[in-house]
Amino acid sequence: MRHLMSPLDFSVEELDQLFDLANDIEANMEKYSRACHGKKLATCFYEPSTRTRLSFESAMLGLGGSVIGFSEASSSSASKGESVSDTIRVISCFADICAMRHPKEGAPKVAAERSSIPVINAGDGGHQHPTQTLTDLLTIRSLKGRLHHFTIGLCGDLKFGRTVHSLINALARYEGIKFIFISPRELMVPDYVTDMLKERNIPYEEVIRLESIMPQLDLLYMTRVQRERFFNEEDYVRLKDFYILDKAKMKLAGPDMLVLHPLPRVNEISVEVDDDPRAVYFKQVQYGVYVRMALILTLLNIRVDEREGEKICLT
Ligand code: CP
């Protein structure tokens, strides 16, 4: 049995297979529409979510399975003091696979250690968000045709943004990646991330101004300032609108640069950018469903026969 706690839990080759499967699902939805018939996904979300929870649910329903779960800690027995370890042992009696989001870093890992079903980390505190990274990588690979030889700018809250930490870890395994970190000093990428890049001789720059580096970028990954992780509201208010990507800044970028964002967006991308063909953050959401479908099939060891569309269980 496998869990997914970090994007590094899959080798580069396994990721390629996962993305091939996601692309096949995108092209042949009907073929996969009964692949998880009789299987249940539990979505255990102790923190708010729109995309991740609903795209997991949409993915399982698209595979012909069913979904149970809760969307806030207050409506689960966590509010009565139940531990994550006990909750997952209970959920293991009800479902075949679980996607868990938790405000505490490492909580899904604790659950995985006590679980008898696969557990997927759907975001743990400011730590990791591996399925967002799978979404980001599938989007880049599908729209650019490769995952190597890019200059990528990551902009905004690089300190608390778990999607950023997961994406850097994952992209660092591909050839010819250069990172440009764009943030105010208070929200710079943590030292443990830059130490990893230094150790592996992976080039990176840290800058404050977005305008100056726009012409160099193949990819721009915008992020929101993570209000929920700030210790005081004053700091959040001071930093929240530090970057606003607008049409004027987009004019500084190349014609093929792609703008990604894990969403939700607050003010950091002006809505006037949405119609620019380089803005792909809503396409990214759709890729998130395909890659979660591929992930569910992979973790449940279900393969769909190429010709007949018949489900083959590999367990
Ligand atoms: N990208 C993302 O994790 O969005 P949600 O918080 O809405 O799930």
PDB file of C-alpha atoms and ligand atoms in Angstrom:
ATOM      1  CA  MET A   1       0.000   0.000   0.000  1.00  0.00           C
ATOM      2  CA  ARG A   2       1.274   3.470  -0.929  1.00  0.00           C
ATOM      3  CA  HIS A   3       0.459   6.898   0.441  1.00  0.00           C
ATOM      4  CA  LEU A   4       1.279  10.321  -1.025  1.00  0.00           C
ATOM      5  CA  MET A   5       2.818  12.723   1.469  1.00  0.00           C
ATOM      6  CA  SER A   6       5.259  14.613  -0.775  1.00  0.00           C
ATOM      7  CA  PRO A   7       5.738  14.866  -4.552  1.00  0.00           C
ATOM      8  CA  LEU A   8       9.109  13.164  -3.971  1.00  0.00           C
ATOM      9  CA  ASP A   9       7.282   9.961  -2.983  1.00  0.00           C
ATOM     10  CA  PHE A  10       7.050   9.293  -6.733  1.00  0.00           C
ATOM     11  CA  SER A  11      10.190   8.958  -8.866  1.00  0.00           C
ATOM     12  CA  VAL A  12      10.499  11.096 -12.005  1.00  0.00           C
ATOM     13  CA  GLU A  13       9.660   7.983 -14.075  1.00  0.00           C
ATOM     14  CA  GLU A  14       6.566   7.257 -11.970  1.00  0.00           C
ATOM     15  CA  LEU A  15       5.467  10.872 -12.357  1.00  0.00           C
ATOM     16  CA  ASP A  16       5.812  10.545 -16.131  1.00  0.00           C
ATOM     17  CA  GLN A  17       3.554   7.463 -16.049  1.00  0.00           C
ATOM     18  CA  LEU A  18       1.054   9.318 -13.860  1.00  0.00           C
ATOM     19  CA  PHE A  19       0.974  12.291 -16.248  1.00  0.00           C
ATOM     20  CA  ASP A  20       0.615   9.972 -19.280  1.00  0.00           C
ATOM     21  CA  LEU A  21      -2.365   8.379 -17.533  1.00  0.00           C
ATOM     22  CA  ALA A  22      -3.841  11.818 -16.702  1.00  0.00           C
ATOM     23  CA  ASN A  23      -3.525  12.872 -20.355  1.00  0.00           C
ATOM     24  CA  ASP A  24      -5.206   9.622 -21.442  1.00  0.00           C
ATOM     25  CA  ILE A  25      -8.041  10.251 -18.968  1.00  0.00           C
ATOM     26  CA  GLU A  26      -8.433  13.789 -20.380  1.00  0.00           C
ATOM     27  CA  ALA A  27      -8.751  12.373 -23.906  1.00  0.00           C
ATOM     28  CA  ASN A  28     -10.947   9.367 -23.011  1.00  0.00           C
ATOM     29  CA  MET A  29     -13.117  10.219 -19.998  1.00  0.00           C
ATOM     30  CA  GLU A  30     -15.766   7.632 -20.888  1.00  0.00           C
ATOM     31  CA  LYS A  31     -13.218   4.786 -20.831  1.00  0.00           C
ATOM     32  CA  TYR A  32     -12.510   5.495 -17.139  1.00  0.00           C
ATOM     33  CA  SER A  33     -16.059   6.280 -16.066  1.00  0.00           C
ATOM     34  CA  ARG A  34     -16.622   2.975 -14.171  1.00  0.00           C
ATOM     35  CA  ALA A  35     -13.055   2.255 -13.109  1.00  0.00           C
ATOM     36  CA  CYS A  36     -13.763   2.910  -9.393  1.00  0.00           C
ATOM     37  CA  HIS A  37     -17.268   1.457  -9.285  1.00  0.00           C
ATOM     38  CA  GLY A  38     -17.796   0.174  -5.716  1.00  0.00           C
ATOM     39  CA  LYS A  39     -14.890   2.204  -4.278  1.00  0.00           C
ATOM     40  CA  LYS A  40     -15.228   5.056  -1.776  1.00  0.00           C
ATOM     41  CA  LEU A  41     -13.075   8.127  -1.261  1.00  0.00           C
ATOM     42  CA  ALA A  42     -13.113   9.872   2.141  1.00  0.00           C
ATOM     43  CA  THR A  43     -12.262  13.582   2.089  1.00  0.00           C
ATOM     44  CA  CYS A  44     -11.194  14.551   5.620  1.00  0.00           C
ATOM     45  CA  PHE A  45     -10.658  18.309   5.557  1.00  0.00           C
ATOM     46  CA  TYR A  46      -9.767  20.005   8.842  1.00  0.00           C
ATOM     47  CA  GLU A  47      -9.090  23.275   6.960  1.00  0.00           C
ATOM     48  CA  PRO A  48     -11.117  25.187   4.337  1.00  0.00           C
ATOM     49  CA  SER A  49     -10.805  24.261   0.668  1.00  0.00           C
ATOM     50  CA  THR A  50     -12.682  24.752  -2.576  1.00  0.00           C
ATOM     51  CA  ARG A  51     -10.450  23.293  -5.306  1.00  0.00           C
ATOM     52  CA  THR A  52      -8.654  20.444  -3.614  1.00  0.00           C
ATOM     53  CA  ARG A  53     -11.638  18.881  -1.874  1.00  0.00           C
ATOM     54  CA  LEU A  54     -14.065  19.342  -4.740  1.00  0.00           C
ATOM     55  CA  SER A  55     -11.567  18.237  -7.388  1.00  0.00           C
ATOM     56  CA  PHE A  56     -10.882  15.052  -5.397  1.00  0.00           C
ATOM     57  CA  GLU A  57     -14.632  14.486  -5.157  1.00  0.00           C
ATOM     58  CA  SER A  58     -15.150  15.275  -8.828  1.00  0.00           C
ATOM     59  CA  ALA A  59     -12.271  12.922  -9.710  1.00  0.00           C
ATOM     60  CA  MET A  60     -13.749  10.007  -7.740  1.00  0.00           C
ATOM     61  CA  LEU A  61     -17.258  10.607  -9.114  1.00  0.00           C
ATOM     62  CA  GLY A  62     -15.793  10.802 -12.645  1.00  0.00           C
ATOM     63  CA  LEU A  63     -14.287   7.338 -12.047  1.00  0.00           C
ATOM     64  CA  GLY A  64     -17.675   5.917 -11.024  1.00  0.00           C
ATOM     65  CA  GLY A  65     -16.853   5.745  -7.307  1.00  0.00           C
ATOM     66  CA  SER A  66     -18.524   7.449  -4.354  1.00  0.00           C
ATOM     67  CA  VAL A  67     -17.451  10.026  -1.795  1.00  0.00           C
ATOM     68  CA  ILE A  68     -17.912  10.528   1.952  1.00  0.00           C
ATOM     69  CA  GLY A  69     -16.236  13.007   4.273  1.00  0.00           C
ATOM     70  CA  PHE A  70     -16.241  16.217   6.244  1.00  0.00           C
ATOM     71  CA  SER A  71     -15.174  19.707   5.229  1.00  0.00           C
ATOM     72  CA  GLU A  72     -14.328  21.258   8.591  1.00  0.00           C
ATOM     73  CA  ALA A  73     -12.923  20.015  11.885  1.00  0.00           C
ATOM     74  CA  SER A  74     -15.911  21.441  13.778  1.00  0.00           C
ATOM     75  CA  SER A  75     -18.309  19.030  12.061  1.00  0.00           C
ATOM     76  CA  SER A  76     -16.143  15.998  12.875  1.00  0.00           C
ATOM     77  CA  SER A  77     -15.325  14.345  16.209  1.00  0.00           C
ATOM     78  CA  ALA A  78     -12.006  16.240  16.195  1.00  0.00           C
ATOM     79  CA  SER A  79     -14.104  18.924  17.906  1.00  0.00           C
ATOM     80  CA  LYS A  80     -14.645  16.432  20.779  1.00  0.00           C
ATOM     81  CA  GLY A  81     -10.926  15.736  21.031  1.00  0.00           C
ATOM     82  CA  GLU A  82     -10.501  12.688  18.753  1.00  0.00           C
ATOM     83  CA  SER A  83      -6.942  12.242  17.498  1.00  0.00           C
ATOM     84  CA  VAL A  84      -6.024  12.009  13.803  1.00  0.00           C
ATOM     85  CA  SER A  85      -4.709   8.480  14.473  1.00  0.00           C
ATOM     86  CA  ASP A  86      -8.058   7.305  15.823  1.00  0.00           C
ATOM     87  CA  THR A  87     -10.002   9.113  13.093  1.00  0.00           C
ATOM     88  CA  ILE A  88      -8.080   7.406  10.276  1.00  0.00           C
ATOM     89  CA  ARG A  89      -8.566   3.962  11.873  1.00  0.00           C
ATOM     90  CA  VAL A  90     -12.294   4.669  11.821  1.00  0.00           C
ATOM     91  CA  ILE A  91     -12.250   6.077   8.276  1.00  0.00           C
ATOM     92  CA  SER A  92     -10.359   2.932   7.158  1.00  0.00           C
ATOM     93  CA  CYS A  93     -13.539   0.969   8.030  1.00  0.00           C
ATOM     94  CA  PHE A  94     -15.672   3.200   5.784  1.00  0.00           C
ATOM     95  CA  ALA A  95     -13.573   4.023   2.711  1.00  0.00           C
ATOM     96  CA  ASP A  96     -10.938   2.642   0.330  1.00  0.00           C
ATOM     97  CA  ILE A  97      -8.777   5.787   0.091  1.00  0.00           C
ATOM     98  CA  CYS A  98      -8.552   9.071   2.013  1.00  0.00           C
ATOM     99  CA  ALA A  99      -7.527  12.624   1.085  1.00  0.00           C
ATOM    100  CA  MET A 100      -6.669  14.636   4.208  1.00  0.00           C
ATOM    101  CA  ARG A 101      -6.035  18.355   4.721  1.00  0.00           C
ATOM    102  CA  HIS A 102      -4.886  19.544   8.125  1.00  0.00           C
ATOM    103  CA  PRO A 103      -3.551  22.829   9.543  1.00  0.00           C
ATOM    104  CA  LYS A 104      -0.796  20.957  11.439  1.00  0.00           C
ATOM    105  CA  GLU A 105       2.327  20.037   9.498  1.00  0.00           C
ATOM    106  CA  GLY A 106       2.821  16.277   9.465  1.00  0.00           C
ATOM    107  CA  ALA A 107      -0.767  15.353  10.476  1.00  0.00           C
ATOM    108  CA  PRO A 108      -1.481  13.372   7.247  1.00  0.00           C
ATOM    109  CA  LYS A 109       1.800  11.488   7.828  1.00  0.00           C
ATOM    110  CA  VAL A 110       0.676  10.525  11.341  1.00  0.00           C
ATOM    111  CA  ALA A 111      -2.595   9.332   9.789  1.00  0.00           C
ATOM    112  CA  ALA A 112      -0.765   7.326   7.098  1.00  0.00           C
ATOM    113  CA  GLU A 113       1.223   5.485   9.778  1.00  0.00           C
ATOM    114  CA  ARG A 114      -1.998   4.188  11.415  1.00  0.00           C
ATOM    115  CA  SER A 115      -4.051   3.727   8.254  1.00  0.00           C
ATOM    116  CA  SER A 116      -5.019   0.546   6.456  1.00  0.00           C
ATOM    117  CA  ILE A 117      -6.044   2.520   3.328  1.00  0.00           C
ATOM    118  CA  PRO A 118      -3.926   4.869   1.144  1.00  0.00           C
ATOM    119  CA  VAL A 119      -3.743   8.419   2.556  1.00  0.00           C
ATOM    120  CA  ILE A 120      -3.113  11.450   0.354  1.00  0.00           C
ATOM    121  CA  ASN A 121      -1.761  14.658   1.869  1.00  0.00           C
ATOM    122  CA  ALA A 122      -4.145  17.334   0.575  1.00  0.00           C
ATOM    123  CA  GLY A 123      -2.114  20.116   2.263  1.00  0.00           C
ATOM    124  CA  ASP A 124      -0.544  20.177   5.750  1.00  0.00           C
ATOM    125  CA  GLY A 125      -0.014  23.600   7.310  1.00  0.00           C
ATOM    126  CA  GLY A 126       2.726  25.605   5.585  1.00  0.00           C
ATOM    127  CA  HIS A 127       4.589  22.393   4.720  1.00  0.00           C
ATOM    128  CA  GLN A 128       3.570  20.503   1.545  1.00  0.00           C
ATOM    129  CA  HIS A 129       0.719  20.291  -0.955  1.00  0.00           C
ATOM    130  CA  PRO A 130       1.746  17.418  -3.218  1.00  0.00           C
ATOM    131  CA  THR A 131      -1.435  17.111  -5.292  1.00  0.00           C
ATOM    132  CA  GLN A 132      -1.252  20.827  -6.140  1.00  0.00           C
ATOM    133  CA  THR A 133       2.295  20.143  -7.333  1.00  0.00           C
ATOM    134  CA  LEU A 134       1.099  17.221  -9.467  1.00  0.00           C
ATOM    135  CA  THR A 135      -1.473  19.639 -10.899  1.00  0.00           C
ATOM    136  CA  ASP A 136       1.187  22.285 -11.584  1.00  0.00           C
ATOM    137  CA  LEU A 137       3.562  19.797 -13.227  1.00  0.00           C
ATOM    138  CA  LEU A 138       0.827  18.282 -15.402  1.00  0.00           C
ATOM    139  CA  THR A 139      -0.240  21.785 -16.501  1.00  0.00           C
ATOM    140  CA  ILE A 140       3.327  22.750 -17.441  1.00  0.00           C
ATOM    141  CA  ARG A 141       4.025  19.439 -19.180  1.00  0.00           C
ATOM    142  CA  SER A 142       0.751  19.515 -21.114  1.00  0.00           C
ATOM    143  CA  LEU A 143       1.067  23.152 -22.239  1.00  0.00           C
ATOM    144  CA  LYS A 144       4.843  23.372 -22.735  1.00  0.00           C
ATOM    145  CA  GLY A 145       5.587  19.759 -23.694  1.00  0.00           C
ATOM    146  CA  ARG A 146       8.407  19.351 -21.159  1.00  0.00           C
ATOM    147  CA  LEU A 147       9.380  19.723 -17.502  1.00  0.00           C
ATOM    148  CA  HIS A 148      13.033  20.665 -18.022  1.00  0.00           C
ATOM    149  CA  HIS A 149      15.027  23.730 -19.088  1.00  0.00           C
ATOM    150  CA  PHE A 150      12.872  26.527 -17.682  1.00  0.00           C
ATOM    151  CA  THR A 151      13.445  29.737 -15.818  1.00  0.00           C
ATOM    152  CA  ILE A 152      10.600  29.879 -13.327  1.00  0.00           C
ATOM    153  CA  GLY A 153       9.722  32.874 -11.163  1.00  0.00           C
ATOM    154  CA  LEU A 154       7.846  32.171  -7.921  1.00  0.00           C
ATOM    155  CA  CYS A 155       6.260  35.322  -6.578  1.00  0.00           C
ATOM    156  CA  GLY A 156       4.493  36.330  -3.359  1.00  0.00           C
ATOM    157  CA  ASP A 157       4.394  34.487  -0.047  1.00  0.00           C
ATOM    158  CA  LEU A 158       7.308  32.093  -0.427  1.00  0.00           C
ATOM    159  CA  LYS A 159       7.630  31.620   3.334  1.00  0.00           C
ATOM    160  CA  PHE A 160       4.224  30.171   4.191  1.00  0.00           C
ATOM    161  CA  GLY A 161       3.130  28.997   0.730  1.00  0.00           C
ATOM    162  CA  ARG A 162       3.113  25.192   0.904  1.00  0.00           C
ATOM    163  CA  THR A 163       2.443  24.913  -2.834  1.00  0.00           C
ATOM    164  CA  VAL A 164       5.708  26.761  -3.457  1.00  0.00           C
ATOM    165  CA  HIS A 165       7.741  24.462  -1.214  1.00  0.00           C
ATOM    166  CA  SER A 166       6.342  21.344  -2.869  1.00  0.00           C
ATOM    167  CA  LEU A 167       6.839  22.714  -6.393  1.00  0.00           C
ATOM    168  CA  ILE A 168      10.477  23.697  -5.783  1.00  0.00           C
ATOM    169  CA  ASN A 169      11.231  20.223  -4.392  1.00  0.00           C
ATOM    170  CA  ALA A 170       9.622  18.579  -7.398  1.00  0.00           C
ATOM    171  CA  LEU A 171      11.109  20.799 -10.138  1.00  0.00           C
ATOM    172  CA  ALA A 172      14.606  20.596  -8.615  1.00  0.00           C
ATOM    173  CA  ARG A 173      14.784  17.014  -9.949  1.00  0.00           C
ATOM    174  CA  TYR A 174      14.588  18.128 -13.600  1.00  0.00           C
ATOM    175  CA  GLU A 175      17.525  19.327 -15.779  1.00  0.00           C
ATOM    176  CA  GLY A 176      18.146  22.977 -16.527  1.00  0.00           C
ATOM    177  CA  ILE A 177      15.726  24.565 -14.050  1.00  0.00           C
ATOM    178  CA  LYS A 178      16.587  28.035 -12.770  1.00  0.00           C
ATOM    179  CA  PHE A 179      14.511  29.507  -9.929  1.00  0.00           C
ATOM    180  CA  ILE A 180      13.897  33.198  -9.375  1.00  0.00           C
ATOM    181  CA  PHE A 181      12.281  33.891  -5.994  1.00  0.00           C
ATOM    182  CA  ILE A 182      10.362  37.170  -5.925  1.00  0.00           C
ATOM    183  CA  SER A 183       9.177  38.209  -2.466  1.00  0.00           C
ATOM    184  CA  PRO A 184       9.385  40.897   0.183  1.00  0.00           C
ATOM    185  CA  ARG A 185      12.126  40.190   2.751  1.00  0.00           C
ATOM    186  CA  GLU A 186       9.563  39.052   5.342  1.00  0.00           C
ATOM    187  CA  LEU A 187       8.206  36.343   3.027  1.00  0.00           C
ATOM    188  CA  MET A 188      11.384  34.887   1.545  1.00  0.00           C
ATOM    189  CA  VAL A 189      11.656  31.178   0.820  1.00  0.00           C
ATOM    190  CA  PRO A 190      12.808  29.268   3.968  1.00  0.00           C
ATOM    191  CA  ASP A 191      16.515  28.504   4.437  1.00  0.00           C
ATOM    192  CA  TYR A 192      15.974  24.746   4.311  1.00  0.00           C
ATOM    193  CA  VAL A 193      14.770  25.151   0.710  1.00  0.00           C
ATOM    194  CA  THR A 194      17.668  27.368  -0.440  1.00  0.00           C
ATOM    195  CA  ASP A 195      20.151  25.094   1.428  1.00  0.00           C
ATOM    196  CA  MET A 196      18.842  22.148  -0.606  1.00  0.00           C
ATOM    197  CA  LEU A 197      19.330  24.116  -3.857  1.00  0.00           C
ATOM    198  CA  LYS A 198      22.871  25.163  -2.865  1.00  0.00           C
ATOM    199  CA  GLU A 199      23.822  21.580  -1.977  1.00  0.00           C
ATOM    200  CA  ARG A 200      22.652  20.413  -5.397  1.00  0.00           C
ATOM    201  CA  ASN A 201      24.155  23.340  -7.360  1.00  0.00           C
ATOM    202  CA  ILE A 202      20.732  24.347  -8.678  1.00  0.00           C
ATOM    203  CA  PRO A 203      20.784  28.021  -9.715  1.00  0.00           C
ATOM    204  CA  TYR A 204      18.486  30.482  -7.978  1.00  0.00           C
ATOM    205  CA  GLU A 205      18.169  34.242  -7.439  1.00  0.00           C
ATOM    206  CA  GLU A 206      16.209  36.166  -4.816  1.00  0.00           C
ATOM    207  CA  VAL A 207      14.751  39.518  -5.901  1.00  0.00           C
ATOM    208  CA  ILE A 208      12.161  41.968  -4.616  1.00  0.00           C
ATOM    209  CA  ARG A 209      10.939  43.646  -7.805  1.00  0.00           C
ATOM    210  CA  LEU A 210       8.739  41.656 -10.193  1.00  0.00           C
ATOM    211  CA  GLU A 211       9.037  44.047 -13.155  1.00  0.00           C
ATOM    212  CA  SER A 212      12.809  43.677 -13.533  1.00  0.00           C
ATOM    213  CA  ILE A 213      12.765  39.923 -14.105  1.00  0.00           C
ATOM    214  CA  MET A 214       9.583  39.529 -16.209  1.00  0.00           C
ATOM    215  CA  PRO A 215      11.460  39.349 -19.560  1.00  0.00           C
ATOM    216  CA  GLN A 216      13.608  36.405 -18.327  1.00  0.00           C
ATOM    217  CA  LEU A 217      10.758  34.116 -17.322  1.00  0.00           C
ATOM    218  CA  ASP A 218       9.354  31.048 -19.068  1.00  0.00           C
ATOM    219  CA  LEU A 219       6.913  30.491 -16.188  1.00  0.00           C
ATOM    220  CA  LEU A 220       5.565  32.798 -13.493  1.00  0.00           C
ATOM    221  CA  TYR A 221       3.991  31.126 -10.442  1.00  0.00           C
ATOM    222  CA  MET A 222       1.995  33.722  -8.501  1.00  0.00           C
ATOM    223  CA  THR A 223       0.817  33.055  -4.932  1.00  0.00           C
ATOM    224  CA  ARG A 224      -1.401  34.817  -2.447  1.00  0.00           C
ATOM    225  CA  VAL A 225      -0.162  36.075   0.917  1.00  0.00           C
ATOM    226  CA  GLN A 226      -1.328  33.398   3.381  1.00  0.00           C
ATOM    227  CA  ARG A 227      -3.360  35.409   5.875  1.00  0.00           C
ATOM    228  CA  GLU A 228      -4.202  32.346   7.991  1.00  0.00           C
ATOM    229  CA  ARG A 229      -0.510  31.692   8.786  1.00  0.00           C
ATOM    230  CA  PHE A 230       0.352  35.236   9.982  1.00  0.00           C
ATOM    231  CA  PHE A 231       0.813  35.921  13.678  1.00  0.00           C
ATOM    232  CA  ASN A 232      -0.636  39.438  13.454  1.00  0.00           C
ATOM    233  CA  GLU A 233      -3.107  41.142  11.137  1.00  0.00           C
ATOM    234  CA  GLU A 234      -0.975  44.311  10.843  1.00  0.00           C
ATOM    235  CA  ASP A 235       1.837  42.461   9.049  1.00  0.00           C
ATOM    236  CA  TYR A 236      -0.666  40.803   6.735  1.00  0.00           C
ATOM    237  CA  VAL A 237      -2.291  44.124   5.804  1.00  0.00           C
ATOM    238  CA  ARG A 238       1.138  45.674   5.124  1.00  0.00           C
ATOM    239  CA  LEU A 239       2.230  42.837   2.816  1.00  0.00           C
ATOM    240  CA  LYS A 240      -0.969  41.598   1.173  1.00  0.00           C
ATOM    241  CA  ASP A 241      -0.846  43.851  -1.905  1.00  0.00           C
ATOM    242  CA  PHE A 242       2.939  43.895  -2.302  1.00  0.00           C
ATOM    243  CA  TYR A 243       2.581  42.347  -5.780  1.00  0.00           C
ATOM    244  CA  ILE A 244      -0.250  42.892  -8.212  1.00  0.00           C
ATOM    245  CA  LEU A 245       0.227  41.370 -11.656  1.00  0.00           C
ATOM    246  CA  ASP A 246      -1.594  43.558 -14.171  1.00  0.00           C
ATOM    247  CA  LYS A 247      -1.671  44.153 -17.930  1.00  0.00           C
ATOM    248  CA  ALA A 248       1.218  46.632 -17.766  1.00  0.00           C
ATOM    249  CA  LYS A 249       3.509  44.056 -16.125  1.00  0.00           C
ATOM    250  CA  MET A 250       2.358  41.339 -18.549  1.00  0.00           C
ATOM    251  CA  LYS A 251       3.608  43.545 -21.416  1.00  0.00           C
ATOM    252  CA  LEU A 252       7.143  43.081 -20.032  1.00  0.00           C
ATOM    253  CA  ALA A 253       6.944  39.281 -20.399  1.00  0.00           C
ATOM    254  CA  GLY A 254       7.666  37.101 -23.433  1.00  0.00           C
ATOM    255  CA  PRO A 255       4.821  35.905 -25.703  1.00  0.00           C
ATOM    256  CA  ASP A 256       5.122  32.286 -24.468  1.00  0.00           C
ATOM    257  CA  MET A 257       5.480  32.880 -20.754  1.00  0.00           C
ATOM    258  CA  LEU A 258       2.767  31.092 -18.764  1.00  0.00           C
ATOM    259  CA  VAL A 259       1.215  32.489 -15.583  1.00  0.00           C
ATOM    260  CA  LEU A 260       0.196  29.845 -13.046  1.00  0.00           C
ATOM    261  CA  HIS A 261      -1.444  30.275  -9.643  1.00  0.00           C
ATOM    262  CA  PRO A 262      -2.631  27.510  -7.295  1.00  0.00           C
ATOM    263  CA  LEU A 263      -5.655  29.720  -6.402  1.00  0.00           C
ATOM    264  CA  PRO A 264      -7.513  31.055  -4.494  1.00  0.00           C
ATOM    265  CA  ARG A 265      -6.488  34.487  -5.771  1.00  0.00           C
ATOM    266  CA  VAL A 266      -7.037  37.593  -3.682  1.00  0.00           C
ATOM    267  CA  ASN A 267      -5.530  40.743  -5.276  1.00  0.00           C
ATOM    268  CA  GLU A 268      -2.204  39.490  -6.567  1.00  0.00           C
ATOM    269  CA  ILE A 269      -3.453  38.994 -10.140  1.00  0.00           C
ATOM    270  CA  SER A 270      -5.718  41.673 -11.514  1.00  0.00           C
ATOM    271  CA  VAL A 271      -8.818  40.229 -13.208  1.00  0.00           C
ATOM    272  CA  GLU A 272      -7.817  42.151 -16.361  1.00  0.00           C
ATOM    273  CA  VAL A 273      -5.054  39.513 -16.843  1.00  0.00           C
ATOM    274  CA  ASP A 274      -7.564  36.620 -16.985  1.00  0.00           C
ATOM    275  CA  ASP A 275      -8.233  37.012 -20.712  1.00  0.00           C
ATOM    276  CA  ASP A 276      -4.540  36.984 -21.623  1.00  0.00           C
ATOM    277  CA  PRO A 277      -3.832  33.611 -23.334  1.00  0.00           C
ATOM    278  CA  ARG A 278      -0.709  33.275 -21.164  1.00  0.00           C
ATOM    279  CA  ALA A 279      -2.864  33.192 -18.010  1.00  0.00           C
ATOM    280  CA  VAL A 280      -3.498  29.466 -17.446  1.00  0.00           C
ATOM    281  CA  TYR A 281      -4.617  29.306 -13.798  1.00  0.00           C
ATOM    282  CA  PHE A 282      -8.166  28.223 -14.610  1.00  0.00           C
ATOM    283  CA  LYS A 283      -6.916  25.545 -17.040  1.00  0.00           C
ATOM    284  CA  GLN A 284      -4.678  24.453 -14.163  1.00  0.00           C
ATOM    285  CA  VAL A 285      -7.790  23.715 -12.057  1.00  0.00           C
ATOM    286  CA  GLN A 286      -9.098  21.378 -14.781  1.00  0.00           C
ATOM    287  CA  TYR A 287      -5.751  19.548 -14.968  1.00  0.00           C
ATOM    288  CA  GLY A 288      -6.082  19.077 -11.186  1.00  0.00           C
ATOM    289  CA  VAL A 289      -9.091  16.824 -11.718  1.00  0.00           C
ATOM    290  CA  TYR A 290      -7.334  14.645 -14.343  1.00  0.00           C
ATOM    291  CA  VAL A 291      -4.222  14.210 -12.234  1.00  0.00           C
ATOM    292  CA  ARG A 292      -6.258  13.351  -9.109  1.00  0.00           C
ATOM    293  CA  MET A 293      -8.169  10.746 -11.156  1.00  0.00           C
ATOM    294  CA  ALA A 294      -4.831   9.281 -12.244  1.00  0.00           C
ATOM    295  CA  LEU A 295      -3.562   9.350  -8.652  1.00  0.00           C
ATOM    296  CA  ILE A 296      -6.632   7.585  -7.240  1.00  0.00           C
ATOM    297  CA  LEU A 297      -6.307   4.822  -9.870  1.00  0.00           C
ATOM    298  CA  THR A 298      -2.592   4.471  -9.194  1.00  0.00           C
ATOM    299  CA  LEU A 299      -2.897   4.289  -5.391  1.00  0.00           C
ATOM    300  CA  LEU A 300      -5.816   1.850  -5.644  1.00  0.00           C
ATOM    301  CA  ASN A 301      -3.825  -0.256  -8.136  1.00  0.00           C
ATOM    302  CA  ILE A 302      -6.568  -0.097 -10.750  1.00  0.00           C
ATOM    303  CA  ARG A 303      -5.689  -0.230 -14.425  1.00  0.00           C
ATOM    304  CA  VAL A 304      -8.199   0.188 -17.230  1.00  0.00           C
ATOM    305  CA  ASP A 305      -7.788  -2.140 -20.213  1.00  0.00           C
ATOM    306  CA  GLU A 306      -6.668  -0.219 -23.311  1.00  0.00           C
ATOM    307  CA  ARG A 307      -9.093  -1.821 -25.786  1.00  0.00           C
ATOM    308  CA  GLU A 308     -12.125  -2.894 -23.778  1.00  0.00           C
ATOM    309  CA  GLY A 309     -12.226  -0.161 -21.151  1.00  0.00           C
ATOM    310  CA  GLU A 310     -12.573  -2.999 -18.585  1.00  0.00           C
ATOM    311  CA  LYS A 311     -11.305  -2.432 -15.066  1.00  0.00           C
ATOM    312  CA  ILE A 312      -8.313  -4.590 -14.064  1.00  0.00           C
ATOM    313  CA  CYS A 313      -7.446  -4.612 -10.339  1.00  0.00           C
ATOM    314  CA  LEU A 314      -3.737  -5.183  -9.857  1.00  0.00           C
ATOM    315  CA  THR A 315      -3.976  -5.972  -6.125  1.00  0.00           C
TER     316      THR A 315
HETATM  317  N1   CP B   1      -5.090  25.328  -4.473  1.00  0.00           N
HETATM  318  C1   CP B   1      -5.772  24.977  -3.352  1.00  0.00           C
HETATM  319  O1   CP B   1      -5.280  24.233  -2.503  1.00  0.00           O
HETATM  320  O2   CP B   1      -7.010  25.527  -3.263  1.00  0.00           O
HETATM  321  P1   CP B   1      -8.069  25.190  -2.099  1.00  0.00           P
HETATM  322  O3   CP B   1      -7.476  25.743  -0.799  1.00  0.00           O
HETATM  323  O4   CP B   1      -9.333  25.872  -2.505  1.00  0.00           O
HETATM  324  O5   CP B   1      -8.188  23.710  -2.009  1.00  0.00           O
END
